[in-house]
PDB file of C-alpha atoms in Angstrom:
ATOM      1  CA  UNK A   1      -9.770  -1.496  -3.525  1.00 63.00           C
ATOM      2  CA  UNK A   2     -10.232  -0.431   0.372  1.00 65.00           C
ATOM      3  CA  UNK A   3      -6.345  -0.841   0.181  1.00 58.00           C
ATOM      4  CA  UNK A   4      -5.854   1.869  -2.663  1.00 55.00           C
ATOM      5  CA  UNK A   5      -7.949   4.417  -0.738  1.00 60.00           C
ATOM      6  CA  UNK A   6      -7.040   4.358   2.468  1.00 59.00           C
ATOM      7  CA  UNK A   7      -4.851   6.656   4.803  1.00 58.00           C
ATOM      8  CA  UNK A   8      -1.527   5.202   5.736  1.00 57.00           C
ATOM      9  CA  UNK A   9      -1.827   3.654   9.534  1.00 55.00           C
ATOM     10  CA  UNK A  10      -5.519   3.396   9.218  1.00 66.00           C
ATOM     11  CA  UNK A  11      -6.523  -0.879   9.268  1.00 74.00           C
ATOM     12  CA  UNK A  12      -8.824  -1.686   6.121  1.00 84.00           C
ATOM     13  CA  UNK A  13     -11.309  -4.307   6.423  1.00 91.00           C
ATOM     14  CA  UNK A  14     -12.603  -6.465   3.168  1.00 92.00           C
ATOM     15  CA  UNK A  15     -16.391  -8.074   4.126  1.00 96.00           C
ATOM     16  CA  UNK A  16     -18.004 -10.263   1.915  1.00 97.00           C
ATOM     17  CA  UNK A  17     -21.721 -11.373   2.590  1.00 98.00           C
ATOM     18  CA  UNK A  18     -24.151 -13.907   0.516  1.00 98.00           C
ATOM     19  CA  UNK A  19     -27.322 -16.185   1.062  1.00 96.00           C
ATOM     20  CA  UNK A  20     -30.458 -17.559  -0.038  1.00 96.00           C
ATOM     21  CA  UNK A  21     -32.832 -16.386   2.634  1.00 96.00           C
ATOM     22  CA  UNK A  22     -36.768 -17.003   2.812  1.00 94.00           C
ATOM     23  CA  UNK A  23     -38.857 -15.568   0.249  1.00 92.00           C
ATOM     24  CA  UNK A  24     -43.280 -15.487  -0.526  1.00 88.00           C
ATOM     25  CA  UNK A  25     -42.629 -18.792  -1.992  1.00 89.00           C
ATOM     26  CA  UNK A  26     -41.195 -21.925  -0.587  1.00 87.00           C
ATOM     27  CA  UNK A  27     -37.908 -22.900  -1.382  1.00 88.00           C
ATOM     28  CA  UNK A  28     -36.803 -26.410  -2.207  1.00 88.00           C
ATOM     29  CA  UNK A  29     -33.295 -25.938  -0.668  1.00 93.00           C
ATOM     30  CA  UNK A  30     -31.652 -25.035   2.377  1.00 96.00           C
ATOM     31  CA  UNK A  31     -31.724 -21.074   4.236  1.00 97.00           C
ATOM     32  CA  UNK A  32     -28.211 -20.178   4.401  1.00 97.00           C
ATOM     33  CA  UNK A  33     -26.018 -17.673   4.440  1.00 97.00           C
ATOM     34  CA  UNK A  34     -21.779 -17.500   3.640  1.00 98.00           C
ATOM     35  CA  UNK A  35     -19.853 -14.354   5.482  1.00 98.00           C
ATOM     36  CA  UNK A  36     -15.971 -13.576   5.462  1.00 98.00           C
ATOM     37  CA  UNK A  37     -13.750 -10.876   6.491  1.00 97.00           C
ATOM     38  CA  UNK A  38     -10.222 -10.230   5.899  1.00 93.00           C
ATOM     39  CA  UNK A  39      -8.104  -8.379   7.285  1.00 89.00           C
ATOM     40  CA  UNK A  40      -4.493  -7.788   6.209  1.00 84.00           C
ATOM     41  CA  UNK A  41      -3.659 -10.512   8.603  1.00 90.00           C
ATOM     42  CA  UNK A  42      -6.583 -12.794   9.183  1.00 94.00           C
ATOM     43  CA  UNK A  43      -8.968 -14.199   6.860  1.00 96.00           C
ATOM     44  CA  UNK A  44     -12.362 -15.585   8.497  1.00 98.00           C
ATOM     45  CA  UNK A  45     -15.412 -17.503   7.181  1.00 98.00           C
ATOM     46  CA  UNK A  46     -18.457 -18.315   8.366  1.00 98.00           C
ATOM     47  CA  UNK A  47     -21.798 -20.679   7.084  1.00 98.00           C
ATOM     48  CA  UNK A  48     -24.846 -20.347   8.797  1.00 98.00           C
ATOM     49  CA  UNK A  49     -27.783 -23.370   7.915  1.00 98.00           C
ATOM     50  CA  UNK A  50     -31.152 -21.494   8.892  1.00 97.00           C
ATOM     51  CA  UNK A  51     -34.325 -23.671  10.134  1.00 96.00           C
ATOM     52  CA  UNK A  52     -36.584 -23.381   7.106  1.00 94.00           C
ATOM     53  CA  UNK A  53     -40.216 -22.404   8.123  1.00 92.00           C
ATOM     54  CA  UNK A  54     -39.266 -21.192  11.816  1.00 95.00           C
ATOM     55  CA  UNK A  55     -38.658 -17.309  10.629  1.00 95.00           C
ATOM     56  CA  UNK A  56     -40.168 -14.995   8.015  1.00 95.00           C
ATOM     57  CA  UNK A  57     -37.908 -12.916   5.340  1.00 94.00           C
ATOM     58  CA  UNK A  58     -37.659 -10.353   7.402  1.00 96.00           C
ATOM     59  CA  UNK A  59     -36.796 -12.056  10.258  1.00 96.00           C
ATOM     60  CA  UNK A  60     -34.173 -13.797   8.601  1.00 96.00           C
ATOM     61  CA  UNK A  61     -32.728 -10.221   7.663  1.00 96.00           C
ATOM     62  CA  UNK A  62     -32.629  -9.200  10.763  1.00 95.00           C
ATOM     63  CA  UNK A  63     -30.377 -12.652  11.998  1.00 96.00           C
ATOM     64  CA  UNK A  64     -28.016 -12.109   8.721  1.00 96.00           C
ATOM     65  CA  UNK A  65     -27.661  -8.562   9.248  1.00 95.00           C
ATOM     66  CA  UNK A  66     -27.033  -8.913  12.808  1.00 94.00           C
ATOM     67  CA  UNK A  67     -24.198 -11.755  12.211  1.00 96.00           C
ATOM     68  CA  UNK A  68     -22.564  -9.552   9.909  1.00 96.00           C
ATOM     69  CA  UNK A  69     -22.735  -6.436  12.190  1.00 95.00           C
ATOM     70  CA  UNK A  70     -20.612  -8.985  14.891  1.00 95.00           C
ATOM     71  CA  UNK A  71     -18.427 -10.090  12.203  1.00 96.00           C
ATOM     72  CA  UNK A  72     -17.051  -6.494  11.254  1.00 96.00           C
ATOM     73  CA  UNK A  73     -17.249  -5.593  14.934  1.00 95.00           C
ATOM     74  CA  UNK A  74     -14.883  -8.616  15.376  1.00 94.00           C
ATOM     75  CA  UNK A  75     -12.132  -7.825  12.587  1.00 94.00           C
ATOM     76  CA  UNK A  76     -12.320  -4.286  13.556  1.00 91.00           C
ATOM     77  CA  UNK A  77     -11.433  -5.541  17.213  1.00 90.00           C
ATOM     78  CA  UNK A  78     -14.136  -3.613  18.376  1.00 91.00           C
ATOM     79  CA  UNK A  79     -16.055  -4.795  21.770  1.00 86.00           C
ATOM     80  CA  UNK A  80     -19.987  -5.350  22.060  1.00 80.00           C
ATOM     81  CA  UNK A  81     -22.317  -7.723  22.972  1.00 83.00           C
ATOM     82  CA  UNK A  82     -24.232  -8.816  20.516  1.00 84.00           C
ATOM     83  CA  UNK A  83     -27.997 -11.014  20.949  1.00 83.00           C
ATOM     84  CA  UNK A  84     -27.343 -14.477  19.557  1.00 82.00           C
ATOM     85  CA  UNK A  85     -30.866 -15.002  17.617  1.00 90.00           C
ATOM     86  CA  UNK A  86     -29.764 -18.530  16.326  1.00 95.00           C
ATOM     87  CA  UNK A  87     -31.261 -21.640  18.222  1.00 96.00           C
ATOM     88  CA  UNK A  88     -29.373 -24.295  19.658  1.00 94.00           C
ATOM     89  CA  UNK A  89     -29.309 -26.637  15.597  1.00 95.00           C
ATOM     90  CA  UNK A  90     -28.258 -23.550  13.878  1.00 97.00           C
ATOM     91  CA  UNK A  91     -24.884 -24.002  14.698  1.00 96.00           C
ATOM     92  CA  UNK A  92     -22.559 -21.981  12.180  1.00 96.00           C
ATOM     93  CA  UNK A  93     -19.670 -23.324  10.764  1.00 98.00           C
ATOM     94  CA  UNK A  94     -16.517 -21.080  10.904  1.00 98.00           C
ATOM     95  CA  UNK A  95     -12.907 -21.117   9.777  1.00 98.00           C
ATOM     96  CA  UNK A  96     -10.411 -18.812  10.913  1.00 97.00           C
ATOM     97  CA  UNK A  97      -6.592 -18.011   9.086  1.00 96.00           C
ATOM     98  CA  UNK A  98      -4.150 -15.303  11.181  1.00 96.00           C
ATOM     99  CA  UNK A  99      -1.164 -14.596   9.046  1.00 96.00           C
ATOM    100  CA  UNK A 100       1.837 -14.582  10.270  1.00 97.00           C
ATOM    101  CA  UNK A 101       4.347 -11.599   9.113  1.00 97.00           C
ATOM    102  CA  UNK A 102       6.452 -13.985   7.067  1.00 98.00           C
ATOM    103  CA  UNK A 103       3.239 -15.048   5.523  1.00 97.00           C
ATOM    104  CA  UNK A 104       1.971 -11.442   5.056  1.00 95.00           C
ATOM    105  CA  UNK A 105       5.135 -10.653   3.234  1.00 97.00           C
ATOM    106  CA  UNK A 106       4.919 -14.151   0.839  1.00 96.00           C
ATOM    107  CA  UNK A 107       1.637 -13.007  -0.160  1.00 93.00           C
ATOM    108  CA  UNK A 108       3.231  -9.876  -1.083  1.00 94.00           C
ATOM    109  CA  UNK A 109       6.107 -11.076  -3.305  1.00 95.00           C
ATOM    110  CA  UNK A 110       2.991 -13.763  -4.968  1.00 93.00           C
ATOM    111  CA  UNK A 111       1.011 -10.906  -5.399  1.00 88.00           C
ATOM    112  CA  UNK A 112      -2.148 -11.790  -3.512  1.00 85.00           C
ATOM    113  CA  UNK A 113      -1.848  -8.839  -1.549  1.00 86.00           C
ATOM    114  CA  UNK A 114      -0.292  -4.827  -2.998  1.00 87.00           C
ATOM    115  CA  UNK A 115       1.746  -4.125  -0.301  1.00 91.00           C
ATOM    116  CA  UNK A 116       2.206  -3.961   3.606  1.00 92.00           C
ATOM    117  CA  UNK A 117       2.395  -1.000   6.058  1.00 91.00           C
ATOM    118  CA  UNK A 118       4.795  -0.717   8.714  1.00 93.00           C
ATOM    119  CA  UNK A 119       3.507   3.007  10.341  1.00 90.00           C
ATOM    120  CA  UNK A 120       6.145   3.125  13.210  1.00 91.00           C
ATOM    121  CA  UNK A 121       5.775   6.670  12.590  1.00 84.00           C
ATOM    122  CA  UNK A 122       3.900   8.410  16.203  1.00 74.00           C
ATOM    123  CA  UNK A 123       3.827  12.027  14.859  1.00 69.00           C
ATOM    124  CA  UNK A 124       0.558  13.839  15.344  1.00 56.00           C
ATOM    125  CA  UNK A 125       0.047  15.439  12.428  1.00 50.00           C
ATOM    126  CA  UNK A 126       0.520  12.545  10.015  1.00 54.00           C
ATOM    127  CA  UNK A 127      -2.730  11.132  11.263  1.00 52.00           C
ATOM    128  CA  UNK A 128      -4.685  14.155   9.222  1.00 56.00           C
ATOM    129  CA  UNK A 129      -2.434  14.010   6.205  1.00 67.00           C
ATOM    130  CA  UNK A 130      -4.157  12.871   3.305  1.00 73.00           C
ATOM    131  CA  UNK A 131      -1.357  12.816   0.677  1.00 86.00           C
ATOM    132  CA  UNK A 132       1.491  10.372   1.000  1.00 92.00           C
ATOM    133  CA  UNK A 133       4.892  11.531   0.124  1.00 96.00           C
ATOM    134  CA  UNK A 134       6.880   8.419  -1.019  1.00 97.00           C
ATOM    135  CA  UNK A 135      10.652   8.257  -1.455  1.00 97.00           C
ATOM    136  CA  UNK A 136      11.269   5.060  -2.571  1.00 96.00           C
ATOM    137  CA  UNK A 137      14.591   2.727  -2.804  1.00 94.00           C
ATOM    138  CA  UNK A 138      15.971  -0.265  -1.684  1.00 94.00           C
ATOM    139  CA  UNK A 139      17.586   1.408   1.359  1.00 96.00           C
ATOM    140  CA  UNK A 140      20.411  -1.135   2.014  1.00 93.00           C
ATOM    141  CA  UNK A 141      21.466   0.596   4.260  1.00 94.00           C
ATOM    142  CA  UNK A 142      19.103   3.385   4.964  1.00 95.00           C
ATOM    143  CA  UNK A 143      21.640   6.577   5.747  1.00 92.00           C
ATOM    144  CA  UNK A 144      21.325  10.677   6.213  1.00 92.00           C
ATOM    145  CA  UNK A 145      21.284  11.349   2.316  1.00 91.00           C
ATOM    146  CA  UNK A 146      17.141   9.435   2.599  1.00 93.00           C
ATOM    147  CA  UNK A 147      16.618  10.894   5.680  1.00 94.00           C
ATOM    148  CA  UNK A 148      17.066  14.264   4.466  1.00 93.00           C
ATOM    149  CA  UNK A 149      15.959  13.846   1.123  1.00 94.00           C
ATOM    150  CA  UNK A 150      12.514  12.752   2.696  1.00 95.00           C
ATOM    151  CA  UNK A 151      12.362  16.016   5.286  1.00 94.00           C
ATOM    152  CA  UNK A 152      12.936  18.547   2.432  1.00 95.00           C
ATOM    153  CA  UNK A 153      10.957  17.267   0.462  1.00 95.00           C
ATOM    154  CA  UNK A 154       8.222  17.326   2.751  1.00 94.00           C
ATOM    155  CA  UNK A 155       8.707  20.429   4.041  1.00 93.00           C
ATOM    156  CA  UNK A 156       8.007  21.973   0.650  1.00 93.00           C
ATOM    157  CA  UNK A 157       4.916  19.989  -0.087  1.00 90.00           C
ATOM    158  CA  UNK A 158       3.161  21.082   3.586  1.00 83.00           C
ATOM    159  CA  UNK A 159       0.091  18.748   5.059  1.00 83.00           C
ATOM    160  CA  UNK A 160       1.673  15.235   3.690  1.00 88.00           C
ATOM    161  CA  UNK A 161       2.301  11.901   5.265  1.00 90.00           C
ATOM    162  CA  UNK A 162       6.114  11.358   4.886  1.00 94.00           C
ATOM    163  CA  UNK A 163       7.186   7.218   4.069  1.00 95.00           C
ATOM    164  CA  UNK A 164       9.702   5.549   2.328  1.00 98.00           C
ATOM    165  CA  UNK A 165       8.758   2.619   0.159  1.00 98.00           C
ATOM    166  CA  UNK A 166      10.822  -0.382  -0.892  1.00 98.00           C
ATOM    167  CA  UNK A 167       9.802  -2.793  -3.624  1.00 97.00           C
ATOM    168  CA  UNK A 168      10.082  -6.671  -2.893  1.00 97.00           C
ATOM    169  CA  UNK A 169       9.897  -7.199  -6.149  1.00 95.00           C
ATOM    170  CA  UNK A 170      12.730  -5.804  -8.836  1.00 90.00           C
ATOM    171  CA  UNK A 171      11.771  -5.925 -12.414  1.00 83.00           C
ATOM    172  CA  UNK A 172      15.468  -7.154 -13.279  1.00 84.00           C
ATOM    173  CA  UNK A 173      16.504  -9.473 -10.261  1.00 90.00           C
ATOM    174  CA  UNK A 174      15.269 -11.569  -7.618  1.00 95.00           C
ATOM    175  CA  UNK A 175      12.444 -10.587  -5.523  1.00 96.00           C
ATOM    176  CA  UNK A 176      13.960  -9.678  -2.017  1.00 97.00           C
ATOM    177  CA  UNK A 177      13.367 -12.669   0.479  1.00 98.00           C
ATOM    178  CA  UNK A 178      11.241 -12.559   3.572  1.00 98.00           C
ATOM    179  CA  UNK A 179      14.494 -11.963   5.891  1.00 98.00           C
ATOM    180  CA  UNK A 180      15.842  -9.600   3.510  1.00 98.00           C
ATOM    181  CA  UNK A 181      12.760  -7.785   3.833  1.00 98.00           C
ATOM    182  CA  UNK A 182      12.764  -7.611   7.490  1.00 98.00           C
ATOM    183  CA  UNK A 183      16.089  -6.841   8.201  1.00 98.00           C
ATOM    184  CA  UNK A 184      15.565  -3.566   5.790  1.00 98.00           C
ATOM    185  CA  UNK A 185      12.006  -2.539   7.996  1.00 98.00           C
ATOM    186  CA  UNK A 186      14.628  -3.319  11.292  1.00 98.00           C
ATOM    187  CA  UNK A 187      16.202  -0.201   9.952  1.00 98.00           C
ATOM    188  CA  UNK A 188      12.740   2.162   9.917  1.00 98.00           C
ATOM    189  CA  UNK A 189      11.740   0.450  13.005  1.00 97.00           C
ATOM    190  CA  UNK A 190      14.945   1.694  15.007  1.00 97.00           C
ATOM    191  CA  UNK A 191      14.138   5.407  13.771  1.00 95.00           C
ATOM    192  CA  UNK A 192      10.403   5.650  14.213  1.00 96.00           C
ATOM    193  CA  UNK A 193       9.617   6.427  10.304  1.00 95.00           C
ATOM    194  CA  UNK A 194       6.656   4.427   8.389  1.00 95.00           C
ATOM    195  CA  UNK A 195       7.824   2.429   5.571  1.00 96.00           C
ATOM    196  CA  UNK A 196       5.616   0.489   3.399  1.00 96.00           C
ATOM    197  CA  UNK A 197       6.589  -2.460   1.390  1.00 97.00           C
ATOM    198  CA  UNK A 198       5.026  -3.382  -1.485  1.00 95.00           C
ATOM    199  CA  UNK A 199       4.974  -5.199  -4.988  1.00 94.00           C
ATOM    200  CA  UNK A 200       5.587  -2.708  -7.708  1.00 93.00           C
ATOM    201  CA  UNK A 201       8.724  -1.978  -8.897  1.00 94.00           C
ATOM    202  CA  UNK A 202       7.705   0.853 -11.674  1.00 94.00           C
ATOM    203  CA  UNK A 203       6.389   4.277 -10.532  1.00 95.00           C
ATOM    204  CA  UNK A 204       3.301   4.279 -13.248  1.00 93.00           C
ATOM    205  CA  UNK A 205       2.307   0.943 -11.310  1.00 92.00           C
ATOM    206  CA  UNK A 206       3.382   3.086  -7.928  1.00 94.00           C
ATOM    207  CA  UNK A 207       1.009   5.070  -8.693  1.00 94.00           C
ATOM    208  CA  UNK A 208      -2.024   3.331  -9.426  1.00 90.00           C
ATOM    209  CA  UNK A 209      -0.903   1.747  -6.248  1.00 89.00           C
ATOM    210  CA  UNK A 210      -0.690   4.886  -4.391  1.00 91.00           C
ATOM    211  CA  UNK A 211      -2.472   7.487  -6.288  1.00 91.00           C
ATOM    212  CA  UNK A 212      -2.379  10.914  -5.577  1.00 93.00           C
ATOM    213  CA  UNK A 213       1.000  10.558  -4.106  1.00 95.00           C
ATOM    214  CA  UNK A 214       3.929  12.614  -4.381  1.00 97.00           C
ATOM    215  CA  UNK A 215       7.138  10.334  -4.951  1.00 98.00           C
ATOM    216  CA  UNK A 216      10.385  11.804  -4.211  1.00 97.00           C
ATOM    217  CA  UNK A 217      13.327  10.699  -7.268  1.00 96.00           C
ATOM    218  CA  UNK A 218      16.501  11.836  -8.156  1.00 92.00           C
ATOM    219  CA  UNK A 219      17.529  13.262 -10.913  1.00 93.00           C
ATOM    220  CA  UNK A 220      19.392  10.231 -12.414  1.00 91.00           C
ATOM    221  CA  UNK A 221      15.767   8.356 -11.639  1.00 93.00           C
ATOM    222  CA  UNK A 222      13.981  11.476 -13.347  1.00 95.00           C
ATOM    223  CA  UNK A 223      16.165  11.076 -16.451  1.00 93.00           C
ATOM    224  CA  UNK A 224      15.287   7.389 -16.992  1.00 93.00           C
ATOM    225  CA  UNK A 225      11.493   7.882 -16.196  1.00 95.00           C
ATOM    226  CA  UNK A 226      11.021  10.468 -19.255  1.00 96.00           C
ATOM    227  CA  UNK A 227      13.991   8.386 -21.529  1.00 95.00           C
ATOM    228  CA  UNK A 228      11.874   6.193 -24.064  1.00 96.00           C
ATOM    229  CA  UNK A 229      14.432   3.651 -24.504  1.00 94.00           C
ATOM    230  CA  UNK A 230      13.156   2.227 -21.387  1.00 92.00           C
ATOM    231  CA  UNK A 231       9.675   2.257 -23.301  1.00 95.00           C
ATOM    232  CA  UNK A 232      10.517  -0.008 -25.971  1.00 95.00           C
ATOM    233  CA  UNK A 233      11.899   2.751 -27.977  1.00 96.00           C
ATOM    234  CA  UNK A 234       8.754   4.084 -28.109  1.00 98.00           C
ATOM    235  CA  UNK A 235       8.342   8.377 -27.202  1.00 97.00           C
ATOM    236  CA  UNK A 236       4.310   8.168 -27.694  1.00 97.00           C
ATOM    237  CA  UNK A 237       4.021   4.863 -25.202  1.00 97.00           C
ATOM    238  CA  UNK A 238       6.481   6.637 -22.640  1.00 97.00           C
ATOM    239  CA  UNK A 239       3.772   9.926 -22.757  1.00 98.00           C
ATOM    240  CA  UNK A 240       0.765   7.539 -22.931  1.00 98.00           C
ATOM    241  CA  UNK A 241       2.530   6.129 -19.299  1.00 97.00           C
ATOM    242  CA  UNK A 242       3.373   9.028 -17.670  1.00 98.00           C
ATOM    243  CA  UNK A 243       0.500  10.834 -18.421  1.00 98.00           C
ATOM    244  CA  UNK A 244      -1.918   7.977 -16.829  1.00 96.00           C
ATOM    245  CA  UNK A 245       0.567   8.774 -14.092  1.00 96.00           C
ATOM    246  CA  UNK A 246      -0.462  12.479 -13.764  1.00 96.00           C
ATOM    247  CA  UNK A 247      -4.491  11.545 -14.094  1.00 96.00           C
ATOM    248  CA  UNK A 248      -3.951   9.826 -10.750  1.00 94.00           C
ATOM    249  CA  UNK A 249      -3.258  13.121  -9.443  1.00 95.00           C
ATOM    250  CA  UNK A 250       0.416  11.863  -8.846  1.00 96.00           C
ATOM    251  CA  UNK A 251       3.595  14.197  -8.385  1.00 97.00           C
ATOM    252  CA  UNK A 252       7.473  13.999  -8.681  1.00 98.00           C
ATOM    253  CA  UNK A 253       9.597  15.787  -6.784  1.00 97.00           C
ATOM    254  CA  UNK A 254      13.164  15.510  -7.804  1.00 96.00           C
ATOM    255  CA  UNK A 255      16.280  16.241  -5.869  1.00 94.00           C
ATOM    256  CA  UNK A 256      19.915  17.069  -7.411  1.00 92.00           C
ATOM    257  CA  UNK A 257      21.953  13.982  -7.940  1.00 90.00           C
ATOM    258  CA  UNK A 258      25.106  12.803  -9.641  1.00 85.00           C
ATOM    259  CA  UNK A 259      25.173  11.715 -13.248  1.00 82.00           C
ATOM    260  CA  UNK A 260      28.144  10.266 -14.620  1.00 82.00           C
ATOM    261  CA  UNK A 261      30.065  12.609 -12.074  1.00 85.00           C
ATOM    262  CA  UNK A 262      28.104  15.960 -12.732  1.00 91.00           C
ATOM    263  CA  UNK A 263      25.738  16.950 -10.353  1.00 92.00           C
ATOM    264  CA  UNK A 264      22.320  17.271 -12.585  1.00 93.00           C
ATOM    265  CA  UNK A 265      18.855  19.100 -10.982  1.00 94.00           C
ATOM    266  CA  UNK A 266      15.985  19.069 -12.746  1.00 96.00           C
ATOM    267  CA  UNK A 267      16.755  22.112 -14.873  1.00 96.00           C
ATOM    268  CA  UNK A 268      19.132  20.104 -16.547  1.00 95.00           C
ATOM    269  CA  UNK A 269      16.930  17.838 -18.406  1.00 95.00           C
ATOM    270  CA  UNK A 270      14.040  18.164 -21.453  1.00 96.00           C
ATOM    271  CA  UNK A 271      10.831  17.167 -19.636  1.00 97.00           C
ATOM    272  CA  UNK A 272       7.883  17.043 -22.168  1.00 97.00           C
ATOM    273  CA  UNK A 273       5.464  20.027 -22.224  1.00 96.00           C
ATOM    274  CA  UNK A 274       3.020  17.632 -21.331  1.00 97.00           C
ATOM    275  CA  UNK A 275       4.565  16.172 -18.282  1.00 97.00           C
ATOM    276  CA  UNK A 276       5.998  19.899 -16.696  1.00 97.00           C
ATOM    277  CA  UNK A 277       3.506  20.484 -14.173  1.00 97.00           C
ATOM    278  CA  UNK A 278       4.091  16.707 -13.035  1.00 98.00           C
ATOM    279  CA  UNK A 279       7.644  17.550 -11.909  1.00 98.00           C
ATOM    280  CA  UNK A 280       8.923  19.579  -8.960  1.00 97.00           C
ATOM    281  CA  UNK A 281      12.134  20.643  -8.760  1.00 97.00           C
ATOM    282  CA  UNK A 282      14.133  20.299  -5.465  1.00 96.00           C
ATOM    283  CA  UNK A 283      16.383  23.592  -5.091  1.00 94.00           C
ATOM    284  CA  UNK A 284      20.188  22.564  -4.870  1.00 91.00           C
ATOM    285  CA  UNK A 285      20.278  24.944  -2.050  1.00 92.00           C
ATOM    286  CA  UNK A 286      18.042  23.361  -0.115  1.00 90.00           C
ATOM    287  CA  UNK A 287      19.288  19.829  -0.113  1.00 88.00           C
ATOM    288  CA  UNK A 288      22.487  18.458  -2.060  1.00 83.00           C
ATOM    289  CA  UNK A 289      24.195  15.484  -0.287  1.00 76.00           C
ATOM    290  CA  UNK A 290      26.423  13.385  -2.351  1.00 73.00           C
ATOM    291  CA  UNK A 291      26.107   9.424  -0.884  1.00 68.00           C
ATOM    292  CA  UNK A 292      24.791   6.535  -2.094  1.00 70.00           C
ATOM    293  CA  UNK A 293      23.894   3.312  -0.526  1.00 65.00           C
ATOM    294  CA  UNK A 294      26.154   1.382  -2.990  1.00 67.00           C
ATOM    295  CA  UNK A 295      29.605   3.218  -1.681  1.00 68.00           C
ATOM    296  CA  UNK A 296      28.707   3.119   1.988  1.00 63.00           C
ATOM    297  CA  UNK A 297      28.336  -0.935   1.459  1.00 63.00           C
ATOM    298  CA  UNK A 298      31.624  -1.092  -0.771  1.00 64.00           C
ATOM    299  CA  UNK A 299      33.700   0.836   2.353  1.00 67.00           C
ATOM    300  CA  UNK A 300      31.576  -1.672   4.839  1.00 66.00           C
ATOM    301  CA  UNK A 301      33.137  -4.313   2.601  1.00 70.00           C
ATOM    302  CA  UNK A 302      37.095  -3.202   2.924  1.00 62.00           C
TER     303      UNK A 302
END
C-alpha cells in the first residue's frame, strides 16, 4: 500500500510489529516479541525472548516500543543512539536480506513487488509535484519523438512529476529479462529522466498502480483502449474498465499519431460520453513528430 501512495523518489518503508507481552495475569509461555522492516531492497527480522517476571507491562512497552523506534530509524538510514534496555540473556535474534538490483527486478517480473523506481531525475521542482505524468512504452531505443512527447505534455498539465514507465511484463510475449531491463534504464540513466519499471502491462491495472496519474498515449493506443474487441467483445465491460480508471482520478493525454498512414488526433475518434472528460487532447500544433522505435531499429538493422 505505502508503495501506491507515495511520491516518486521518496523511499517507503513497510514495518511489521507483534508480541505477547506481560499482562495482570501470569502467562504460561514465553515474553516475546517478532519485528521486520522492508525496504524495497532489504528485508530484516528480528525476535526478542523477554525475562518473564523481571519487568511490568508497561515496562515491557516501553523496551518493544523502543526496539521498534531503532528498527525504523535503521531502514530509514537515519542516525541516533538509542538506550539498549535488554540485559545481557535477552539476546535478540535477527536476520537480515539486501537485494541486489537483479533480485529487485526478479521480484518484479514474479510479482512480489509492483514496480521499481529509478528517479535519476535532479530537477527541483519535481520534488513538490504530487501528480505523476507517465508516458509509457517499451523505449527500445528511447529517441526525440518520447522525449518530446513527455515535455509537451507536461507543460500543459503544470505542477506534475514527468517519468516514463516500461512494463517488464507484456500481456502477449515474454516478460523482458533482467539485462534487458537494465540496458533500457542505461538509456534514462545517460539523460537524467526518472523511469519506473514495473509489472502491469494494461493502463486500468496502471492505474490502480499509479492512481491519480496522468498517462501520456497516442492516438493509435487511444483507439484500442476505448475499442471493445479488446474487451471480449464486450462495450459495457470496456465502460465498466475505463470508468474504474477515471474513479482513480486518472487522466489520458493523447498526442497525434499515425494510423494505417493517416495522421489521427484525438478529434478523430468516438470517445464515450462517459469517458470525455478522461481524455485530453494534445494539439497537432504543439507536438507532431512522426518516428517510431520499430523503424529506427529496422534502419539500425541494414
Amino acid at each position: 500500500m505505502a508503495f501506491l501512495l507515495y511520491a516518486i523518489g521518496y523511499p517507503v518503508v513497510g514495518v511489521g510489529f507483534t508480541g505477547t507481552l506481560a499482562t495482570s495475569r501470569p502467562k504460561l509461555g514465553e515474553h516475546r516479541l517478532h519485528l521486520s522492516t522492508r525496504t524495497s531492497d532489504r528485508l530484516w527480522v528480528s525476535t526478542v525472548t523477554l525475562s518473564k517476571g523481571l519487568r511490568n507491562r508497561e515496562e515491557e512497552d516501553m523496551v518493544a516500543s523502543n526496539l521498534l523506534l531503532k528498527a525504523i530509524a535503521n531502514a530509514c538510514k537515519v542516525p541516533g543512539t538509542f538506550v539498549s534496555e535488554l540485559t545481557d540473556s535477552e539476546v535478540p535474534d535477527e536476520c537480515e536480506k539486501q537485494f541486489s538490483e537483479d533480485e529487485e527486478l526478479e521480484q518484479l517480473i514474479n510479482g512480489q513487488i509492483c514496480f521499481k523506481v529509478y528517479p535519476f531525475s535532479s530537477e527541483p521542482h519535481m520534488s513538490t509535484a504530487e501528480r505523476k505524468i507517465i508516458l509509457s512504452g517499451s523505449f527500445n531505443p528511447l529517441h526525440e519523438g518520447h522525449m518530446k512527447l513527455l515535455e509537451v505534455a507536461t507543460s500543459l498539465c503544470g505542477n506534475s512529476y514527468p517519468c516514463f514507465e516500461i512494463s517488464a511484463v507484456n500481456a502477449d510475449k515474454p516478460p523482458l529479462s533482467t539485462s534487458q531491463i537494465k540496458d533500457r534504464v542505461k538509456q534514462f540513466e545517460n539523460i537524467g529522466k526518472t523511469v519506473i519499471i514495473s509489472n502491469q502491462p494494461y493502463f486500468y491495472k496502471k492505474a490502480e498502480v499509479f492512481p491519480g496519474s496522468a498517462f501520456v498515449i497516442g492516438a493509435d493506443t487511444a483507439a484500442r483502449l476505448i475499442n471493445p474487441k479488446y474487451y471480449d467483445g464486450n462495450y459495457k465491460k470496456m465502460l465498466e474498465i475505463l470508468i474504474g480508471c477515471k474513479k482513480t482520478g486518472s487522466t489520458f493525454l493523447v498526442g497525434g499519431r499515425n494510423v494505417d498512414g493517416v495522421f489521427k488526433v484525438l478529434e478523430d475518434f468516438d470517445i464515450p460520453e462517459e469517458l470525455r472528460d478522461m481524455f485530453i487532447s494534445i494539439p497537432e500544433e504543439k507536438f507532431r513528430m512522426d518516428l517510431s522505435s520499430t523503424e529506427i531499429r529496422k534502419r539500425l538493422e541494414k
